Amino acid sequence: MTADTKTRIDETVKASDVVLFMKGTKEMPQCGFSSRVAGVLNFMGVTYTDVNVLADEDIRQGIKDYSDWPTIPQLYVKGEFVGGCDIFTEMTLSGELDQLFDQKGVTYDKAAADKIREANA
Amino acid sequence: MGVEHEIREKLDAAFSPRLLSVTDESEQHRGHAGWREGGETHFRVEIASDDFAKLSRIERHRAVHRALGSDLVGRIHALALQIEA
């Protein structure tokens, strides 16, 4: 990863409270795993920045080095790497995601989060 | 040697797991992004090992990624991980 790419990623993850690096966009995901994370964030009414790694090869490779994480999607909250699809799903279902959002001051629809848990209980 | 076997061997060697299940789920993703004829693109791994006890959730995943190696992880399209201590 070049210094320039690292700076771009750094600025991107710090520019918004919630940033999702994904394949495709939040309106049109192009991978099932990206789609799952974006779909939950959309449903929970979270304001977030989506970064389509398919549109930028430098970012697509660079983000893997940046987080020491080999797969996409990748979620960042307040500049901190949270995890990929598996961890995100676990945290959604366990309620840890709500806790994280509460701690970090991220606004979300609690009732929607509960609905997801009910549907998966 | 198939990919499923390769995953199993590497994880067995790295973590001496008390539970290890490796499933090739490629067929369920037929036609999806990353899928290709012949399968071996989408895997699900369930693993339980004492080695994970002191690691955070992210560190557990990283340990598994490292054990598999970037070559293998780069070759497959998807790896769903369920990791327990």
PDB file of C-alpha atoms in Angstrom:
ATOM      1  CA  MET A   1       0.000   0.000   0.000  1.00  0.00           C
ATOM      2  CA  THR A   2       1.416   3.387  -0.962  1.00  0.00           C
ATOM      3  CA  ALA A   3       1.586   6.247   1.544  1.00  0.00           C
ATOM      4  CA  ASP A   4      -0.935   8.078  -0.601  1.00  0.00           C
ATOM      5  CA  THR A   5      -3.460   5.221  -0.417  1.00  0.00           C
ATOM      6  CA  LYS A   6      -2.983   4.924   3.335  1.00  0.00           C
ATOM      7  CA  THR A   7      -3.620   8.663   3.743  1.00  0.00           C
ATOM      8  CA  ARG A   8      -6.760   8.429   1.602  1.00  0.00           C
ATOM      9  CA  ILE A   9      -8.091   5.502   3.643  1.00  0.00           C
ATOM     10  CA  ASP A  10      -7.174   7.204   6.895  1.00  0.00           C
ATOM     11  CA  GLU A  11      -9.018  10.364   5.907  1.00  0.00           C
ATOM     12  CA  THR A  12     -12.034   8.381   4.722  1.00  0.00           C
ATOM     13  CA  VAL A  13     -12.477   6.354   7.918  1.00  0.00           C
ATOM     14  CA  LYS A  14     -12.088   9.464  10.037  1.00  0.00           C
ATOM     15  CA  ALA A  15     -14.363  11.688   7.962  1.00  0.00           C
ATOM     16  CA  SER A  16     -17.595   9.940   9.038  1.00  0.00           C
ATOM     17  CA  ASP A  17     -18.717   8.209  12.219  1.00  0.00           C
ATOM     18  CA  VAL A  18     -19.613   5.034  10.342  1.00  0.00           C
ATOM     19  CA  VAL A  19     -17.858   3.878   7.170  1.00  0.00           C
ATOM     20  CA  LEU A  20     -18.487   0.664   5.264  1.00  0.00           C
ATOM     21  CA  PHE A  21     -15.992  -0.572   2.677  1.00  0.00           C
ATOM     22  CA  MET A  22     -18.042  -2.832   0.452  1.00  0.00           C
ATOM     23  CA  LYS A  23     -18.441  -4.343  -2.986  1.00  0.00           C
ATOM     24  CA  GLY A  24     -20.992  -2.174  -4.726  1.00  0.00           C
ATOM     25  CA  THR A  25     -22.935   0.622  -3.085  1.00  0.00           C
ATOM     26  CA  LYS A  26     -25.439   0.724  -0.249  1.00  0.00           C
ATOM     27  CA  GLU A  27     -28.211   1.107  -2.824  1.00  0.00           C
ATOM     28  CA  MET A  28     -26.820  -1.603  -5.068  1.00  0.00           C
ATOM     29  CA  PRO A  29     -24.509  -4.060  -3.304  1.00  0.00           C
ATOM     30  CA  GLN A  30     -22.678  -6.492  -5.564  1.00  0.00           C
ATOM     31  CA  CYS A  31     -21.870  -9.235  -3.096  1.00  0.00           C
ATOM     32  CA  GLY A  32     -24.047 -11.103  -0.626  1.00  0.00           C
ATOM     33  CA  PHE A  33     -21.827 -10.336   2.352  1.00  0.00           C
ATOM     34  CA  SER A  34     -21.612  -6.622   1.615  1.00  0.00           C
ATOM     35  CA  SER A  35     -25.337  -6.673   0.996  1.00  0.00           C
ATOM     36  CA  ARG A  36     -26.036  -8.182   4.397  1.00  0.00           C
ATOM     37  CA  VAL A  37     -24.119  -5.510   6.328  1.00  0.00           C
ATOM     38  CA  ALA A  38     -25.421  -2.613   4.230  1.00  0.00           C
ATOM     39  CA  GLY A  39     -28.967  -3.979   4.492  1.00  0.00           C
ATOM     40  CA  VAL A  40     -28.832  -4.071   8.294  1.00  0.00           C
ATOM     41  CA  LEU A  41     -27.342  -0.574   8.544  1.00  0.00           C
ATOM     42  CA  ASN A  42     -29.989   0.716   6.123  1.00  0.00           C
ATOM     43  CA  PHE A  43     -32.766  -0.996   8.076  1.00  0.00           C
ATOM     44  CA  MET A  44     -31.421   0.456  11.351  1.00  0.00           C
ATOM     45  CA  GLY A  45     -31.433   3.919   9.809  1.00  0.00           C
ATOM     46  CA  VAL A  46     -27.726   4.459  10.409  1.00  0.00           C
ATOM     47  CA  THR A  47     -26.090   7.335   8.547  1.00  0.00           C
ATOM     48  CA  TYR A  48     -22.931   5.963   7.002  1.00  0.00           C
ATOM     49  CA  THR A  49     -20.473   6.409   4.183  1.00  0.00           C
ATOM     50  CA  ASP A  50     -20.233   3.541   1.718  1.00  0.00           C
ATOM     51  CA  VAL A  51     -16.984   3.056  -0.152  1.00  0.00           C
ATOM     52  CA  ASN A  52     -17.247   0.870  -3.241  1.00  0.00           C
ATOM     53  CA  VAL A  53     -13.926  -0.989  -3.417  1.00  0.00           C
ATOM     54  CA  LEU A  54     -14.803  -2.318  -6.873  1.00  0.00           C
ATOM     55  CA  ALA A  55     -14.511   1.242  -8.164  1.00  0.00           C
ATOM     56  CA  ASP A  56     -10.963   1.730  -6.864  1.00  0.00           C
ATOM     57  CA  GLU A  57      -8.316  -0.980  -7.091  1.00  0.00           C
ATOM     58  CA  ASP A  58      -5.879   0.887  -4.809  1.00  0.00           C
ATOM     59  CA  ILE A  59      -8.458   1.058  -2.046  1.00  0.00           C
ATOM     60  CA  ARG A  60      -9.561  -2.525  -2.660  1.00  0.00           C
ATOM     61  CA  GLN A  61      -6.048  -3.817  -1.945  1.00  0.00           C
ATOM     62  CA  GLY A  62      -5.025  -1.071   0.469  1.00  0.00           C
ATOM     63  CA  ILE A  63      -7.906  -1.541   2.884  1.00  0.00           C
ATOM     64  CA  LYS A  64      -6.807  -5.139   3.483  1.00  0.00           C
ATOM     65  CA  ASP A  65      -3.362  -3.988   4.622  1.00  0.00           C
ATOM     66  CA  TYR A  66      -4.761  -1.037   6.514  1.00  0.00           C
ATOM     67  CA  SER A  67      -6.826  -3.243   8.816  1.00  0.00           C
ATOM     68  CA  ASP A  68      -4.779  -6.458   8.553  1.00  0.00           C
ATOM     69  CA  TRP A  69      -8.002  -8.071   7.352  1.00  0.00           C
ATOM     70  CA  PRO A  70      -8.187  -9.958   4.045  1.00  0.00           C
ATOM     71  CA  THR A  71     -11.863  -9.667   3.178  1.00  0.00           C
ATOM     72  CA  ILE A  72     -14.562  -7.168   2.256  1.00  0.00           C
ATOM     73  CA  PRO A  73     -16.907  -5.839   3.691  1.00  0.00           C
ATOM     74  CA  GLN A  74     -15.168  -3.961   6.496  1.00  0.00           C
ATOM     75  CA  LEU A  75     -16.954  -1.720   8.974  1.00  0.00           C
ATOM     76  CA  TYR A  76     -15.381   1.219  10.793  1.00  0.00           C
ATOM     77  CA  VAL A  77     -16.956   3.188  13.615  1.00  0.00           C
ATOM     78  CA  LYS A  78     -15.287   6.446  14.701  1.00  0.00           C
ATOM     79  CA  GLY A  79     -12.154   5.477  12.827  1.00  0.00           C
ATOM     80  CA  GLU A  80     -11.914   2.073  14.494  1.00  0.00           C
ATOM     81  CA  PHE A  81     -12.144  -1.225  12.639  1.00  0.00           C
ATOM     82  CA  VAL A  82     -15.110  -3.244  13.941  1.00  0.00           C
ATOM     83  CA  GLY A  83     -14.956  -6.322  11.727  1.00  0.00           C
ATOM     84  CA  GLY A  84     -16.338  -8.023   8.658  1.00  0.00           C
ATOM     85  CA  CYS A  85     -19.651  -9.661   7.901  1.00  0.00           C
ATOM     86  CA  ASP A  86     -19.423 -12.490  10.485  1.00  0.00           C
ATOM     87  CA  ILE A  87     -18.448 -10.237  13.387  1.00  0.00           C
ATOM     88  CA  PHE A  88     -20.985  -7.619  12.381  1.00  0.00           C
ATOM     89  CA  THR A  89     -23.744 -10.233  12.255  1.00  0.00           C
ATOM     90  CA  GLU A  90     -22.766 -11.685  15.635  1.00  0.00           C
ATOM     91  CA  MET A  91     -22.725  -8.220  17.186  1.00  0.00           C
ATOM     92  CA  THR A  92     -26.082  -7.311  15.684  1.00  0.00           C
ATOM     93  CA  LEU A  93     -27.747 -10.419  17.058  1.00  0.00           C
ATOM     94  CA  SER A  94     -26.101 -10.209  20.499  1.00  0.00           C
ATOM     95  CA  GLY A  95     -26.903  -6.519  20.953  1.00  0.00           C
ATOM     96  CA  GLU A  96     -23.212  -5.574  21.117  1.00  0.00           C
ATOM     97  CA  LEU A  97     -23.651  -3.425  18.034  1.00  0.00           C
ATOM     98  CA  ASP A  98     -26.284  -1.347  19.862  1.00  0.00           C
ATOM     99  CA  GLN A  99     -23.858  -0.967  22.780  1.00  0.00           C
ATOM    100  CA  LEU A 100     -21.072   0.111  20.457  1.00  0.00           C
ATOM    101  CA  PHE A 101     -23.302   2.663  18.724  1.00  0.00           C
ATOM    102  CA  ASP A 102     -24.508   3.941  22.134  1.00  0.00           C
ATOM    103  CA  GLN A 103     -20.932   4.307  23.384  1.00  0.00           C
ATOM    104  CA  LYS A 104     -19.766   6.055  20.263  1.00  0.00           C
ATOM    105  CA  GLY A 105     -22.780   8.315  19.950  1.00  0.00           C
ATOM    106  CA  VAL A 106     -24.008   6.850  16.665  1.00  0.00           C
ATOM    107  CA  THR A 107     -27.727   7.362  16.063  1.00  0.00           C
ATOM    108  CA  TYR A 108     -29.771   4.311  15.059  1.00  0.00           C
ATOM    109  CA  ASP A 109     -33.280   2.942  15.275  1.00  0.00           C
ATOM    110  CA  LYS A 110     -33.330   0.699  18.343  1.00  0.00           C
ATOM    111  CA  ALA A 111     -36.756  -0.737  17.454  1.00  0.00           C
ATOM    112  CA  ALA A 112     -35.428  -1.823  14.054  1.00  0.00           C
ATOM    113  CA  ALA A 113     -32.458  -3.531  15.711  1.00  0.00           C
ATOM    114  CA  ASP A 114     -34.830  -5.369  18.054  1.00  0.00           C
ATOM    115  CA  LYS A 115     -36.927  -6.414  15.069  1.00  0.00           C
ATOM    116  CA  ILE A 116     -33.876  -7.993  13.422  1.00  0.00           C
ATOM    117  CA  ARG A 117     -33.158  -9.932  16.612  1.00  0.00           C
ATOM    118  CA  GLU A 118     -36.765 -11.072  16.922  1.00  0.00           C
ATOM    119  CA  ALA A 119     -36.756 -12.271  13.330  1.00  0.00           C
ATOM    120  CA  ASN A 120     -33.570 -14.275  13.931  1.00  0.00           C
ATOM    121  CA  ALA A 121     -34.413 -15.600  17.399  1.00  0.00           C
TER     122      ALA A 121
ATOM    123  CA  MET B   1      -5.333 -31.763  -2.502  1.00  0.00           C
ATOM    124  CA  GLY B   2      -8.711 -30.035  -2.352  1.00  0.00           C
ATOM    125  CA  VAL B   3      -9.174 -26.683  -0.702  1.00  0.00           C
ATOM    126  CA  GLU B   4     -11.466 -28.094   1.965  1.00  0.00           C
ATOM    127  CA  HIS B   5      -8.789 -30.581   2.962  1.00  0.00           C
ATOM    128  CA  GLU B   6      -6.136 -27.889   2.889  1.00  0.00           C
ATOM    129  CA  ILE B   7      -8.157 -25.658   5.238  1.00  0.00           C
ATOM    130  CA  ARG B   8      -8.723 -28.551   7.611  1.00  0.00           C
ATOM    131  CA  GLU B   9      -5.046 -29.518   7.728  1.00  0.00           C
ATOM    132  CA  LYS B  10      -3.808 -26.002   8.316  1.00  0.00           C
ATOM    133  CA  LEU B  11      -6.278 -25.284  11.103  1.00  0.00           C
ATOM    134  CA  ASP B  12      -5.695 -28.664  12.717  1.00  0.00           C
ATOM    135  CA  ALA B  13      -1.961 -28.011  12.774  1.00  0.00           C
ATOM    136  CA  ALA B  14      -2.282 -24.447  14.051  1.00  0.00           C
ATOM    137  CA  PHE B  15      -4.893 -24.770  16.790  1.00  0.00           C
ATOM    138  CA  SER B  16      -5.371 -28.470  17.692  1.00  0.00           C
ATOM    139  CA  PRO B  17      -9.095 -27.693  17.768  1.00  0.00           C
ATOM    140  CA  ARG B  18     -11.541 -29.782  19.760  1.00  0.00           C
ATOM    141  CA  LEU B  19     -14.145 -28.980  17.143  1.00  0.00           C
ATOM    142  CA  LEU B  20     -13.495 -28.319  13.488  1.00  0.00           C
ATOM    143  CA  SER B  21     -16.008 -28.338  10.702  1.00  0.00           C
ATOM    144  CA  VAL B  22     -15.178 -27.182   7.180  1.00  0.00           C
ATOM    145  CA  THR B  23     -18.001 -26.997   4.658  1.00  0.00           C
ATOM    146  CA  ASP B  24     -17.799 -26.143   0.988  1.00  0.00           C
ATOM    147  CA  GLU B  25     -20.934 -24.056   0.471  1.00  0.00           C
ATOM    148  CA  SER B  26     -20.048 -23.032  -3.065  1.00  0.00           C
ATOM    149  CA  GLU B  27     -23.083 -24.770  -4.528  1.00  0.00           C
ATOM    150  CA  GLN B  28     -25.404 -22.528  -2.469  1.00  0.00           C
ATOM    151  CA  HIS B  29     -23.779 -19.539  -4.136  1.00  0.00           C
ATOM    152  CA  ARG B  30     -24.108 -20.802  -7.703  1.00  0.00           C
ATOM    153  CA  GLY B  31     -24.178 -17.827 -10.038  1.00  0.00           C
ATOM    154  CA  HIS B  32     -23.250 -15.309  -7.307  1.00  0.00           C
ATOM    155  CA  ALA B  33     -20.231 -13.021  -7.496  1.00  0.00           C
ATOM    156  CA  GLY B  34     -17.032 -14.969  -7.075  1.00  0.00           C
ATOM    157  CA  TRP B  35     -18.609 -18.335  -7.823  1.00  0.00           C
ATOM    158  CA  ARG B  36     -17.014 -20.472 -10.483  1.00  0.00           C
ATOM    159  CA  GLU B  37     -17.684 -23.840 -12.040  1.00  0.00           C
ATOM    160  CA  GLY B  38     -16.262 -26.640  -9.927  1.00  0.00           C
ATOM    161  CA  GLY B  39     -16.904 -24.920  -6.603  1.00  0.00           C
ATOM    162  CA  GLU B  40     -14.232 -24.409  -3.940  1.00  0.00           C
ATOM    163  CA  THR B  41     -15.096 -20.723  -3.737  1.00  0.00           C
ATOM    164  CA  HIS B  42     -17.303 -20.388  -0.640  1.00  0.00           C
ATOM    165  CA  PHE B  43     -16.414 -22.042   2.652  1.00  0.00           C
ATOM    166  CA  ARG B  44     -17.834 -22.099   6.140  1.00  0.00           C
ATOM    167  CA  VAL B  45     -15.579 -22.983   9.055  1.00  0.00           C
ATOM    168  CA  GLU B  46     -16.628 -23.690  12.615  1.00  0.00           C
ATOM    169  CA  ILE B  47     -13.749 -24.070  14.990  1.00  0.00           C
ATOM    170  CA  ALA B  48     -13.339 -24.317  18.759  1.00  0.00           C
ATOM    171  CA  SER B  49      -9.967 -24.293  20.455  1.00  0.00           C
ATOM    172  CA  ASP B  50      -8.547 -23.225  23.826  1.00  0.00           C
ATOM    173  CA  ASP B  51      -5.979 -21.226  21.859  1.00  0.00           C
ATOM    174  CA  PHE B  52      -8.610 -18.570  21.218  1.00  0.00           C
ATOM    175  CA  ALA B  53      -9.454 -17.993  24.889  1.00  0.00           C
ATOM    176  CA  LYS B  54      -7.267 -14.937  25.365  1.00  0.00           C
ATOM    177  CA  LEU B  55      -7.936 -13.363  22.001  1.00  0.00           C
ATOM    178  CA  SER B  56     -10.477 -10.694  21.163  1.00  0.00           C
ATOM    179  CA  ARG B  57     -13.008 -11.437  18.468  1.00  0.00           C
ATOM    180  CA  ILE B  58     -11.036  -9.623  15.795  1.00  0.00           C
ATOM    181  CA  GLU B  59      -7.793 -11.291  16.898  1.00  0.00           C
ATOM    182  CA  ARG B  60      -9.416 -14.731  16.655  1.00  0.00           C
ATOM    183  CA  HIS B  61     -10.364 -14.097  13.060  1.00  0.00           C
ATOM    184  CA  ARG B  62      -6.903 -12.726  12.295  1.00  0.00           C
ATOM    185  CA  ALA B  63      -5.292 -15.833  13.826  1.00  0.00           C
ATOM    186  CA  VAL B  64      -7.380 -18.051  11.537  1.00  0.00           C
ATOM    187  CA  HIS B  65      -6.600 -15.885   8.498  1.00  0.00           C
ATOM    188  CA  ARG B  66      -2.888 -16.097   9.319  1.00  0.00           C
ATOM    189  CA  ALA B  67      -2.976 -19.865   9.807  1.00  0.00           C
ATOM    190  CA  LEU B  68      -4.620 -20.312   6.412  1.00  0.00           C
ATOM    191  CA  GLY B  69      -2.175 -17.953   4.737  1.00  0.00           C
ATOM    192  CA  SER B  70      -2.836 -15.095   2.348  1.00  0.00           C
ATOM    193  CA  ASP B  71      -2.427 -17.356  -0.667  1.00  0.00           C
ATOM    194  CA  LEU B  72      -5.317 -19.624   0.300  1.00  0.00           C
ATOM    195  CA  VAL B  73      -7.492 -16.771   1.562  1.00  0.00           C
ATOM    196  CA  GLY B  74      -6.855 -14.954  -1.715  1.00  0.00           C
ATOM    197  CA  ARG B  75      -7.839 -17.981  -3.787  1.00  0.00           C
ATOM    198  CA  ILE B  76     -11.281 -18.484  -2.296  1.00  0.00           C
ATOM    199  CA  HIS B  77     -14.047 -15.946  -2.597  1.00  0.00           C
ATOM    200  CA  ALA B  78     -15.706 -16.244   0.779  1.00  0.00           C
ATOM    201  CA  LEU B  79     -14.872 -17.617   4.176  1.00  0.00           C
ATOM    202  CA  ALA B  80     -17.523 -17.545   6.877  1.00  0.00           C
ATOM    203  CA  LEU B  81     -15.987 -18.084  10.298  1.00  0.00           C
ATOM    204  CA  GLN B  82     -17.534 -19.141  13.565  1.00  0.00           C
ATOM    205  CA  ILE B  83     -14.827 -19.220  16.205  1.00  0.00           C
ATOM    206  CA  GLU B  84     -15.165 -20.276  19.800  1.00  0.00           C
ATOM    207  CA  ALA B  85     -12.713 -20.637  22.627  1.00  0.00           C
TER     208      ALA B  85
END
